[in-house]
PDB file of C-alpha atoms and ligand atoms in Angstrom:
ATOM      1  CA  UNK A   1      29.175  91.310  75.013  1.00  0.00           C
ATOM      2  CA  UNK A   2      29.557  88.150  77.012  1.00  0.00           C
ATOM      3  CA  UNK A   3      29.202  84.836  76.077  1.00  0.00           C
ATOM      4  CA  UNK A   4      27.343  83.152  79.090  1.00  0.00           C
ATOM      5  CA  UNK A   5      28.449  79.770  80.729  1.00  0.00           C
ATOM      6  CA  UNK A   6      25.630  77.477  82.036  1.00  0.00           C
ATOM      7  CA  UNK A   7      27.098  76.526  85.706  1.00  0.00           C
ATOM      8  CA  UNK A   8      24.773  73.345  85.941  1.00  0.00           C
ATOM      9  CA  UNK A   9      25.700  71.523  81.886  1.00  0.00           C
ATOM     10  CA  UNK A  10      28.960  74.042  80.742  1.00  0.00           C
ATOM     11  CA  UNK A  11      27.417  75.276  78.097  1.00  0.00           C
ATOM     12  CA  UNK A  12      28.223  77.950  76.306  1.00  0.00           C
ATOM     13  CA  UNK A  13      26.014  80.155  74.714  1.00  0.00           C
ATOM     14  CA  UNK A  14      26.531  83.048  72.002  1.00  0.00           C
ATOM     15  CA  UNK A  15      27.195  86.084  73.042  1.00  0.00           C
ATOM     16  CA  UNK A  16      23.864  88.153  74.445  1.00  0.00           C
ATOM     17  CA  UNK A  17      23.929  91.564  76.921  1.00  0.00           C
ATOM     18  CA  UNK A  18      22.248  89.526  79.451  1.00  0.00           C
ATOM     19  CA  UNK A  19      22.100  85.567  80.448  1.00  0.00           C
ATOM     20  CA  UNK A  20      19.859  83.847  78.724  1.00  0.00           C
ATOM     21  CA  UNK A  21      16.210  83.197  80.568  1.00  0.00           C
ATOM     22  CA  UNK A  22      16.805  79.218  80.453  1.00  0.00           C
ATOM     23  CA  UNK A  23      19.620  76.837  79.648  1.00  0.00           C
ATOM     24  CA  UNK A  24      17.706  74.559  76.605  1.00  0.00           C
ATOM     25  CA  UNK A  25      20.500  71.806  77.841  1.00  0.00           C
ATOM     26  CA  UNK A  26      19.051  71.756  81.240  1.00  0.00           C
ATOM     27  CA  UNK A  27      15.424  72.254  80.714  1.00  0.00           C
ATOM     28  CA  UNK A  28      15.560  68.913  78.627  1.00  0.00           C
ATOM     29  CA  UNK A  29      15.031  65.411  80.431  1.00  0.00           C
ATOM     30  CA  UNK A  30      18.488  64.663  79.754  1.00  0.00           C
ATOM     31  CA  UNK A  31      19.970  66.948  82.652  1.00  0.00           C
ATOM     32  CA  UNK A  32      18.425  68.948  84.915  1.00  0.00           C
ATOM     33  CA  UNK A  33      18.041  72.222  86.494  1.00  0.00           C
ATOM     34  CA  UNK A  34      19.620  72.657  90.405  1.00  0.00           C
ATOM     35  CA  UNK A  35      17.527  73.082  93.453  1.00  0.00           C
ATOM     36  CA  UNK A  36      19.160  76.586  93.451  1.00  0.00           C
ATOM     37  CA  UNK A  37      18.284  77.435  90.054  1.00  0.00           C
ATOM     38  CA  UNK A  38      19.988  78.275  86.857  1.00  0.00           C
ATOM     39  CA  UNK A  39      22.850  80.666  87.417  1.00  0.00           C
ATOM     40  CA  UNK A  40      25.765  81.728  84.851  1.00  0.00           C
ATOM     41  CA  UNK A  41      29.793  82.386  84.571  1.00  0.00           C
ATOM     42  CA  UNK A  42      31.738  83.248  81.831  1.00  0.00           C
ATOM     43  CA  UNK A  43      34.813  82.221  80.894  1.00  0.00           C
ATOM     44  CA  UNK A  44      36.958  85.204  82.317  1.00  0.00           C
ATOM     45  CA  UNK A  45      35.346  84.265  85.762  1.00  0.00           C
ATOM     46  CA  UNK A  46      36.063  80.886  84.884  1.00  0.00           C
ATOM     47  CA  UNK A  47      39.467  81.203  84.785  1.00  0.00           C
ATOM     48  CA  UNK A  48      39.740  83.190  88.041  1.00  0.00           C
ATOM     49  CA  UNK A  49      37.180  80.137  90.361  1.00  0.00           C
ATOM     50  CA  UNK A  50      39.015  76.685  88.570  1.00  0.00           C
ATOM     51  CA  UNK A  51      41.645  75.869  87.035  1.00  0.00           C
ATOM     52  CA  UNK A  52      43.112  72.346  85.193  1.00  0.00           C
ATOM     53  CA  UNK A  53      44.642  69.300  86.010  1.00  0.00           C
ATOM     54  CA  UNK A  54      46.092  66.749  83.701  1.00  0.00           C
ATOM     55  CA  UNK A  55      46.599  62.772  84.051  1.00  0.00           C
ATOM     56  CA  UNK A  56      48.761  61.221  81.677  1.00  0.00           C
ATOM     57  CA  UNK A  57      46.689  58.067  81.253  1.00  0.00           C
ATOM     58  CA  UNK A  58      49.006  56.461  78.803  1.00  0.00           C
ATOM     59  CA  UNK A  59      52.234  57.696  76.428  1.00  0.00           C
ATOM     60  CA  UNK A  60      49.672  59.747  74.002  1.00  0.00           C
ATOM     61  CA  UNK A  61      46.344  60.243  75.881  1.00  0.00           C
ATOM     62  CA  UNK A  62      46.333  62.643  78.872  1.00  0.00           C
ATOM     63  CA  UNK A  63      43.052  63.408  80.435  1.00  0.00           C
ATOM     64  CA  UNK A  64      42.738  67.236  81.188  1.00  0.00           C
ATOM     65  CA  UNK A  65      39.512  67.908  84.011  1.00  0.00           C
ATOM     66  CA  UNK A  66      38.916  71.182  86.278  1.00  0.00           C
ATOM     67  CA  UNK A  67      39.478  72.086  89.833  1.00  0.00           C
ATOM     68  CA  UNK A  68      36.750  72.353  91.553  1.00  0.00           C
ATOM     69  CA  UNK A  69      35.015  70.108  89.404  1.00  0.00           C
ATOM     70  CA  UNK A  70      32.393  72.254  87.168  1.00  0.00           C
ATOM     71  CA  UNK A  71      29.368  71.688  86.001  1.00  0.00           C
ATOM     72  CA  UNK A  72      28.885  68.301  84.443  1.00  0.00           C
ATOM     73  CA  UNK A  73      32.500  67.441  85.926  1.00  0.00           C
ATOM     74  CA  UNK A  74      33.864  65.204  82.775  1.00  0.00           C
ATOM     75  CA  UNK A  75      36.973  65.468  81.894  1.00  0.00           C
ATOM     76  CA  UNK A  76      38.381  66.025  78.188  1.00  0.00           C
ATOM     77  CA  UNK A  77      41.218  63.759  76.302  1.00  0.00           C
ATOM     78  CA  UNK A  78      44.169  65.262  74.494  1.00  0.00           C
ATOM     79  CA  UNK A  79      44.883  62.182  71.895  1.00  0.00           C
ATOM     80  CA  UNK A  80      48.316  62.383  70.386  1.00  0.00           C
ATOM     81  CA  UNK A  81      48.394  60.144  67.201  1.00  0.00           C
ATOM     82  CA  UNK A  82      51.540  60.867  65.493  1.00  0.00           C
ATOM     83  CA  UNK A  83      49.321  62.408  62.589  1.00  0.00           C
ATOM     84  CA  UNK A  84      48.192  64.770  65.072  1.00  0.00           C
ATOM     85  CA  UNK A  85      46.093  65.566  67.806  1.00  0.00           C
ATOM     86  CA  UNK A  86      42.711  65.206  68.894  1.00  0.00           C
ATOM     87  CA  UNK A  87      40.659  66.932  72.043  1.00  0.00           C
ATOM     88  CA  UNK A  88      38.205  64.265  72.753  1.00  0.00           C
ATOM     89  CA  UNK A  89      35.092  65.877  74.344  1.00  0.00           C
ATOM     90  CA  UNK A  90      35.529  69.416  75.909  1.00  0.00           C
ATOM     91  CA  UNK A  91      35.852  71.105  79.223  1.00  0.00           C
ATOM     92  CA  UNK A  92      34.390  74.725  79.945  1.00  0.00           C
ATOM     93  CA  UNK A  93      37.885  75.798  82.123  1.00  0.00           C
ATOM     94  CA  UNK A  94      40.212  77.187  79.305  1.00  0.00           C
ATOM     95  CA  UNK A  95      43.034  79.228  81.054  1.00  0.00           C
ATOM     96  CA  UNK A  96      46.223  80.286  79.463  1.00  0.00           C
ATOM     97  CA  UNK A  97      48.431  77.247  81.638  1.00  0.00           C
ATOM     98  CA  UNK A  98      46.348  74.794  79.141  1.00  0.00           C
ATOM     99  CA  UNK A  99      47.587  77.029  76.247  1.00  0.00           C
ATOM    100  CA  UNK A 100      50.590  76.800  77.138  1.00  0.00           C
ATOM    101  CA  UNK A 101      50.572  73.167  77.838  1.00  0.00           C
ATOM    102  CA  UNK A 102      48.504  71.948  74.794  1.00  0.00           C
ATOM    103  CA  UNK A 103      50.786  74.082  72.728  1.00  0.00           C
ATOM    104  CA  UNK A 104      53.808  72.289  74.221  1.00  0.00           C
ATOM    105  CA  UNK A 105      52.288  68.833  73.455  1.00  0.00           C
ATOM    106  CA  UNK A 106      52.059  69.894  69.453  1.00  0.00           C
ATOM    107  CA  UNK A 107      48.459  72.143  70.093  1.00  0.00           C
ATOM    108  CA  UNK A 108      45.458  70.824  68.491  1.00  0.00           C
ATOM    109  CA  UNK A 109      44.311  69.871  65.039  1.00  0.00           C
ATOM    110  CA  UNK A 110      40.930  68.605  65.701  1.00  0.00           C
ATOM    111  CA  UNK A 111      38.463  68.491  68.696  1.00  0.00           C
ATOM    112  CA  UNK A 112      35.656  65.960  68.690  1.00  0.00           C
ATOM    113  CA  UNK A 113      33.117  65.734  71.133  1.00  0.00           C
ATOM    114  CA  UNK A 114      30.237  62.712  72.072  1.00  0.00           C
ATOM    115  CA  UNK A 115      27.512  65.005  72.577  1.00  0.00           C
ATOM    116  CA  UNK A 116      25.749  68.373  73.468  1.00  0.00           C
ATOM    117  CA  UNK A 117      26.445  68.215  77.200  1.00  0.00           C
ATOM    118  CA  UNK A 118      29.941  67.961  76.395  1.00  0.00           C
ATOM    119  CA  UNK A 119      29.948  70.738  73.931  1.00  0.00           C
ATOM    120  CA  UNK A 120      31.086  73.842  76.833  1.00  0.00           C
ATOM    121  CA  UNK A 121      33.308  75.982  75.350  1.00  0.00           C
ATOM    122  CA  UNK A 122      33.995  74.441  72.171  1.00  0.00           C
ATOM    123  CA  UNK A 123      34.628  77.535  69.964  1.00  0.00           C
ATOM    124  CA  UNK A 124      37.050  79.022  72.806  1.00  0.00           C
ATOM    125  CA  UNK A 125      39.329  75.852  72.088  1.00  0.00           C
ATOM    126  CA  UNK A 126      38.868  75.758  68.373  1.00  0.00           C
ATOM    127  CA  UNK A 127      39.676  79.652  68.224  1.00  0.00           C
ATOM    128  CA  UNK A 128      43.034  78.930  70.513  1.00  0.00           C
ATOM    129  CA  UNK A 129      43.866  76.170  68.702  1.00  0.00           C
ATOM    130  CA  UNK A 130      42.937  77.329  65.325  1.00  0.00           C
ATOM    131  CA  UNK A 131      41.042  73.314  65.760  1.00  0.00           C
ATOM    132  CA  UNK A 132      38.355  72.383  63.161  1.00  0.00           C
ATOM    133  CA  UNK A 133      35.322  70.987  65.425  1.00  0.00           C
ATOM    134  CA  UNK A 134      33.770  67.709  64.166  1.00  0.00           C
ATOM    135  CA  UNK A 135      30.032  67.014  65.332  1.00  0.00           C
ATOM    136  CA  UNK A 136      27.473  64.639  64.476  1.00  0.00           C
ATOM    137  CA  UNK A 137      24.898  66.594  62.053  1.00  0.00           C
ATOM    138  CA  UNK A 138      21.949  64.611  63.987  1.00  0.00           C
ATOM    139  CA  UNK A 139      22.436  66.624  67.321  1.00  0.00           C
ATOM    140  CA  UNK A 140      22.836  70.299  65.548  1.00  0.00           C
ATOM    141  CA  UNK A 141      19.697  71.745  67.452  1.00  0.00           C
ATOM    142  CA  UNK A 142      22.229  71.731  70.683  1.00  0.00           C
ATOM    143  CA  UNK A 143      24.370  73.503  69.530  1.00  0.00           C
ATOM    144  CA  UNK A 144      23.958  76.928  71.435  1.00  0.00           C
ATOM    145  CA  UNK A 145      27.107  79.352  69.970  1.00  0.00           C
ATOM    146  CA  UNK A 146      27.857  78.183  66.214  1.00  0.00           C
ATOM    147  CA  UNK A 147      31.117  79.279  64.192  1.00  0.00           C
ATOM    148  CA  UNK A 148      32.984  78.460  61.103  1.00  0.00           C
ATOM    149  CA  UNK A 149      34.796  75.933  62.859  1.00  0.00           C
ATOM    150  CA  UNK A 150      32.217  73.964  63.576  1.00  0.00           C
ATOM    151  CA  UNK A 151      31.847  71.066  60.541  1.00  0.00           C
ATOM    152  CA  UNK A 152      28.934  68.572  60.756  1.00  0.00           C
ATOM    153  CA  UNK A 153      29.038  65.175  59.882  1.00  0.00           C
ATOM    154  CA  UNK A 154      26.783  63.012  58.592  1.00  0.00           C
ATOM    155  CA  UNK A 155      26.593  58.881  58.590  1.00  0.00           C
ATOM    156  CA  UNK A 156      27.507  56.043  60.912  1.00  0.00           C
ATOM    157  CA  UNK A 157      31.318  56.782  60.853  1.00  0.00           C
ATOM    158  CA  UNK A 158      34.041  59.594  59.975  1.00  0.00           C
ATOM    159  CA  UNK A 159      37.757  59.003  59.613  1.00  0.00           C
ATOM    160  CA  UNK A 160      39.785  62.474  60.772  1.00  0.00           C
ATOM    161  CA  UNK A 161      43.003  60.612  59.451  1.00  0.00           C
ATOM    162  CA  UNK A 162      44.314  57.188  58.908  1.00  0.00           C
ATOM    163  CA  UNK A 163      43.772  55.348  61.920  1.00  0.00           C
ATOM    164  CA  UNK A 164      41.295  57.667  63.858  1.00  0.00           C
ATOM    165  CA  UNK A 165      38.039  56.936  63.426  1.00  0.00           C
ATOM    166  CA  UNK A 166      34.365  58.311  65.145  1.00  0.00           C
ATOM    167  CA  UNK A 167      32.076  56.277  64.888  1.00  0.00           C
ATOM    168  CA  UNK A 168      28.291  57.319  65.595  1.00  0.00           C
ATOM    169  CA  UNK A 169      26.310  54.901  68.079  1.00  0.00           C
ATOM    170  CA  UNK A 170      23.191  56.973  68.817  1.00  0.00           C
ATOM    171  CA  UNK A 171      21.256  56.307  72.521  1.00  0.00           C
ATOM    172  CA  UNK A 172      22.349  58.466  74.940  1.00  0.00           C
ATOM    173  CA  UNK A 173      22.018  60.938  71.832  1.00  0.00           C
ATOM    174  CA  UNK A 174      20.832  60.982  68.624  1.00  0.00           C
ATOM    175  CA  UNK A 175      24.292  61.811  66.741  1.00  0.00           C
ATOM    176  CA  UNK A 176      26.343  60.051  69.782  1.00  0.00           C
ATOM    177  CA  UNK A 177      29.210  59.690  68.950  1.00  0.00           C
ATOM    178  CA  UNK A 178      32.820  57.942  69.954  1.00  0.00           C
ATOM    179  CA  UNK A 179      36.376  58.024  69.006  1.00  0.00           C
ATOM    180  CA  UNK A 180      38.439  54.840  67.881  1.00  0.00           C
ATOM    181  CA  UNK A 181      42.157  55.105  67.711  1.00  0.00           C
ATOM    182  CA  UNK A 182      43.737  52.610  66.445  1.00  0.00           C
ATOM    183  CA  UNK A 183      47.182  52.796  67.909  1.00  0.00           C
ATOM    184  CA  UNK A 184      46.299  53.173  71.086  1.00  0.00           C
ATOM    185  CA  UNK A 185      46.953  50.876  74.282  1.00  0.00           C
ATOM    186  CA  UNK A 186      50.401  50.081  72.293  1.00  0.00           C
ATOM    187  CA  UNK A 187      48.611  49.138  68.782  1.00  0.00           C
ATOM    188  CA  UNK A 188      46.045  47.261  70.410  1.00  0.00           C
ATOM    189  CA  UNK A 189      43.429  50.001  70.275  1.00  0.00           C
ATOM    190  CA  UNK A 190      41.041  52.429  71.721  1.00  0.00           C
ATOM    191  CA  UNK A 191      37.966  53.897  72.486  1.00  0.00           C
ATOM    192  CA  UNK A 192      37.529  57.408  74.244  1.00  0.00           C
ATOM    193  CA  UNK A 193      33.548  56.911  74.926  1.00  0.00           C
ATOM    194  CA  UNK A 194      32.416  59.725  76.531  1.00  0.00           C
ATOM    195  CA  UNK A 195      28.835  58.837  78.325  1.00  0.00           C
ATOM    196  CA  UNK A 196      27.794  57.470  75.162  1.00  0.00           C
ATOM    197  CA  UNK A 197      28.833  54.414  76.712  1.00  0.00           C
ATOM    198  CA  UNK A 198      29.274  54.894  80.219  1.00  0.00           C
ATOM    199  CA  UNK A 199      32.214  53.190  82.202  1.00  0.00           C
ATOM    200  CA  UNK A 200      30.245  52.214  85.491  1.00  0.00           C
ATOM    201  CA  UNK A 201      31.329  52.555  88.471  1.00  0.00           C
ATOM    202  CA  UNK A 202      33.499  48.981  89.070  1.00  0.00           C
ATOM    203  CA  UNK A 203      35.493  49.586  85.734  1.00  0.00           C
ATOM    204  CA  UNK A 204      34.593  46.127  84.635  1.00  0.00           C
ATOM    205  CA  UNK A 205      31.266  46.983  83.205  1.00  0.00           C
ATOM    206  CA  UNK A 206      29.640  49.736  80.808  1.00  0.00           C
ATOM    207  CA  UNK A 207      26.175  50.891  80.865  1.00  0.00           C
ATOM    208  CA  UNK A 208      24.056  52.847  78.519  1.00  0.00           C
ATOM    209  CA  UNK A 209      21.348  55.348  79.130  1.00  0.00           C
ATOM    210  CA  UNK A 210      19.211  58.201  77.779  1.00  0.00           C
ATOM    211  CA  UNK A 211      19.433  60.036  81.020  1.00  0.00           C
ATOM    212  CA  UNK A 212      21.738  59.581  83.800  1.00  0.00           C
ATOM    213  CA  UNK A 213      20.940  62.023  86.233  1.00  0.00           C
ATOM    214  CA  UNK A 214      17.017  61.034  85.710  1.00  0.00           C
ATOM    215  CA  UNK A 215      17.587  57.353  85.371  1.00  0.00           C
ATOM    216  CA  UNK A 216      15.852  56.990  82.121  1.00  0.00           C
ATOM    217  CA  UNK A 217      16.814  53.926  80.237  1.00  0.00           C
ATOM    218  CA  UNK A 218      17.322  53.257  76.549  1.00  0.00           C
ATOM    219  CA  UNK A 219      15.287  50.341  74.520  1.00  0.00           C
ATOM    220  CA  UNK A 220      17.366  46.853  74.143  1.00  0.00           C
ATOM    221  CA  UNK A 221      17.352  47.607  70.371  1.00  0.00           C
ATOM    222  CA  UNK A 222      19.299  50.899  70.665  1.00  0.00           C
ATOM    223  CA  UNK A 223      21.796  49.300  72.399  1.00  0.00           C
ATOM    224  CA  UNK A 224      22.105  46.728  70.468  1.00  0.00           C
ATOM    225  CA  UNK A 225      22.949  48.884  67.824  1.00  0.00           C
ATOM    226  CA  UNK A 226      25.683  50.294  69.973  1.00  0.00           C
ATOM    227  CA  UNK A 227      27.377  47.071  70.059  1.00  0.00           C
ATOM    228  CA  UNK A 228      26.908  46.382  66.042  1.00  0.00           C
ATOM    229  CA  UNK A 229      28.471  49.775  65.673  1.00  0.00           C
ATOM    230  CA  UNK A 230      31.415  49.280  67.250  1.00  0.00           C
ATOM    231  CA  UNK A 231      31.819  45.521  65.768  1.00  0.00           C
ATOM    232  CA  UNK A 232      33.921  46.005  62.858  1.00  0.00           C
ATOM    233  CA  UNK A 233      36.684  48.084  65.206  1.00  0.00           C
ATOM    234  CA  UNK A 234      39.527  46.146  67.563  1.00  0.00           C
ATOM    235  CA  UNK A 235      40.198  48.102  70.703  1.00  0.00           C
ATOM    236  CA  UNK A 236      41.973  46.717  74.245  1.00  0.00           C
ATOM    237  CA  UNK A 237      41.100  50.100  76.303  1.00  0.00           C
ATOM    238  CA  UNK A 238      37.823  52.416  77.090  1.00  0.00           C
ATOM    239  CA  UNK A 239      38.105  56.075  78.698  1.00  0.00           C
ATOM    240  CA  UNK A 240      34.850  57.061  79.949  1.00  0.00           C
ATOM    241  CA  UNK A 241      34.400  60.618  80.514  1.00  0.00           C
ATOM    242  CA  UNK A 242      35.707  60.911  84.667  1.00  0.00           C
ATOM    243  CA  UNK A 243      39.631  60.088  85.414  1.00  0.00           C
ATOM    244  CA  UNK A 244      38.383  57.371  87.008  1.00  0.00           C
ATOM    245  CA  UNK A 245      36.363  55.369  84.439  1.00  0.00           C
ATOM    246  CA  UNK A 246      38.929  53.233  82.422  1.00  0.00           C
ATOM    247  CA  UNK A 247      38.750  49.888  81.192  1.00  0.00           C
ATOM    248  CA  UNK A 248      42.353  49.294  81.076  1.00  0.00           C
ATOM    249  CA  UNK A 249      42.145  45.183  79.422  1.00  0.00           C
ATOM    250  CA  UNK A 250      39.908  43.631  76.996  1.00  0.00           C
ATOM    251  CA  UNK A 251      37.633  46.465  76.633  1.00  0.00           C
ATOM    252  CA  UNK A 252      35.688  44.450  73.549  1.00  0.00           C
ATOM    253  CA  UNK A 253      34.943  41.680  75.530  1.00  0.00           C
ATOM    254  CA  UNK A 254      33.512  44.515  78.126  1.00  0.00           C
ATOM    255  CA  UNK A 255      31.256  46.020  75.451  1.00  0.00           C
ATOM    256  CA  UNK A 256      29.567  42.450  74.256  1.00  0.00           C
ATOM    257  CA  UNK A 257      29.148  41.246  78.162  1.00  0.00           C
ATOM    258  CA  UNK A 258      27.956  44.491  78.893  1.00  0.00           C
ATOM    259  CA  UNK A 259      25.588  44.833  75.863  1.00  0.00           C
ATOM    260  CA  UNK A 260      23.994  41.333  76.811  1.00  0.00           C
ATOM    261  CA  UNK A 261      23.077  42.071  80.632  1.00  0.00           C
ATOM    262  CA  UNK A 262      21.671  45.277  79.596  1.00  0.00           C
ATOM    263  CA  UNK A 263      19.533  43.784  77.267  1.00  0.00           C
ATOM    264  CA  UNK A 264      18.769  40.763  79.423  1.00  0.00           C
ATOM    265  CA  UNK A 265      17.834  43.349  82.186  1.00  0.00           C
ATOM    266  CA  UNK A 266      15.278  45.645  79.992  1.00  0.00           C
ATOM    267  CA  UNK A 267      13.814  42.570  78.761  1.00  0.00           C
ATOM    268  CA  UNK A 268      13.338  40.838  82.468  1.00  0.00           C
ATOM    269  CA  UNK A 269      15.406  37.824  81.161  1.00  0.00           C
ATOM    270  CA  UNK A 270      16.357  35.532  83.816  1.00  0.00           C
ATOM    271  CA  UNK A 271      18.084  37.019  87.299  1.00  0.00           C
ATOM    272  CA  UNK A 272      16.680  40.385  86.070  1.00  0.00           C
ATOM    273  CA  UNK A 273      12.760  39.646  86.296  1.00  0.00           C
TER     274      UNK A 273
HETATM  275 ZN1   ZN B 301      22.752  74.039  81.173  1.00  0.00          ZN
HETATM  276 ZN1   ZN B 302      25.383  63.310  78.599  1.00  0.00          ZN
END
């Protein structure tokens, strides 16, 4: 039986002899469904309509994102750490070229992903990889197709080895989560953020939100709590979760600034009344 692919979030359900009636993802006010309704793929069809490019965005982290752009249209991070390698976040396209590839690279030990719209095809890449999958316990009513691989975590942070680190900063979703490598950006540190903290649009700034397709906007405290979350780690670089979104330099100073005008903002502080 199939295993139906959301085309609007990526998700991937278990597998059923038809599509399901509704994508849960979708109906929820975090996404939405398209003027043309819900439709489905699967991942054979997949791999026939996209395939994936890869961006080396420094020595060890090379973003991997499909063409066309589907559903969501994030892009994942293969993070190579010297005590192995992470998928940050997840992509639905999985064709044999990324097997190949990933394989080349040293394969994958662990994939790790921000949040339910980001969980796609998760169990395809753990089951290629032979990957444990590390999620935040709090968001475990998302997930849509479980398996053994899947291991739930509890708590505000998780080390998978020495020096790589998720840390869990809520908002966006309950068990948000990101990734903190420590010898990243040359030893200065990173953070592959997903949307948990969004990258905007200059690369200067980040933003935070409950929704981003319906513009719904978290409470000041929340993200404050992103920012105290994040405190106790150094970092120079953030990947967002499009090629595009990086903050290349002084990506800690980008989170406080960022943290303060959003709360200034919500709150009507001055310039934002
Ligand atoms: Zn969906
Ligand atoms: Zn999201």
């Amino acid at each position: 039986m199939p295993c139906f692919i959301c085309t609007a979030c990526g998700m991937q359900y278990a597998e059923s002899a038809q599509a399901p009636a509704q994508c849960v993802i979708c109906e929820e006010e975090r996404q939405y469904v398209p003027p043309r309704g819900q439709t489905w793929t699967t991942l054979p069809a997949l791999r026939q309509s996209h395939a994936n490019t890869f961006r080396e965005h420094e020595r060890d982290i090379i973003g991997i994102g499909s063409t066309p752009a589907f559903a969501i249209g994030q892009r994942a991070l293969l993070v190579r750490t010297g005590k192995g390698n992470v998928l940050w976040d997840c992509i639905a396209t999985l064709d044999e070229a990324t097997v190949t590839l990933i394989k080349g690279l040293g394969g994958i030990d662990a994939i790790a992903i921000s949040h339910p719209h980001f969980y796609t095809t998760m169990v395809e890449w753990a089951q290629a990889f032979g990957a444990r999958i590390h999620l935040h316990a709090a968001d475990r009513a998302w997930i849509m197709y479980n398996d053994p691989a899947i291991e739930l975590w509890e708590g505000e942070t998780k080390p998978l080895w020495d020096g790589v680190t998720l840390i869990r900063c809520g908002g966006h979703f309950e068990g948000g989560t990101v990734l903190h490598w420590a010898g990243g950006a040359g030893g200065r540190g990173v953070v592959c953020a997903g949307d948990i903290l969004t990258v905007a649009t200059d690369r200067k700034w980040l933003t935070f939100m409950r929704s981003y397709p319906n513009f719904i906007p978290l409470a000041a405290r929340t993200v404050e709590h992103i920012s105290a979350a994040m405190k106790p780690f150094a970092f120079e670089t953030i990947y967002g979760h499009y090629f595009d979104r990086v903050i290349v330099k002084d990506g800690k100073a980008a989170v406080e600034r960022s943290v303060a005008r959003y709360v200034a903002a919500v709150e009507g502080r001055r310039g934002y009344e």
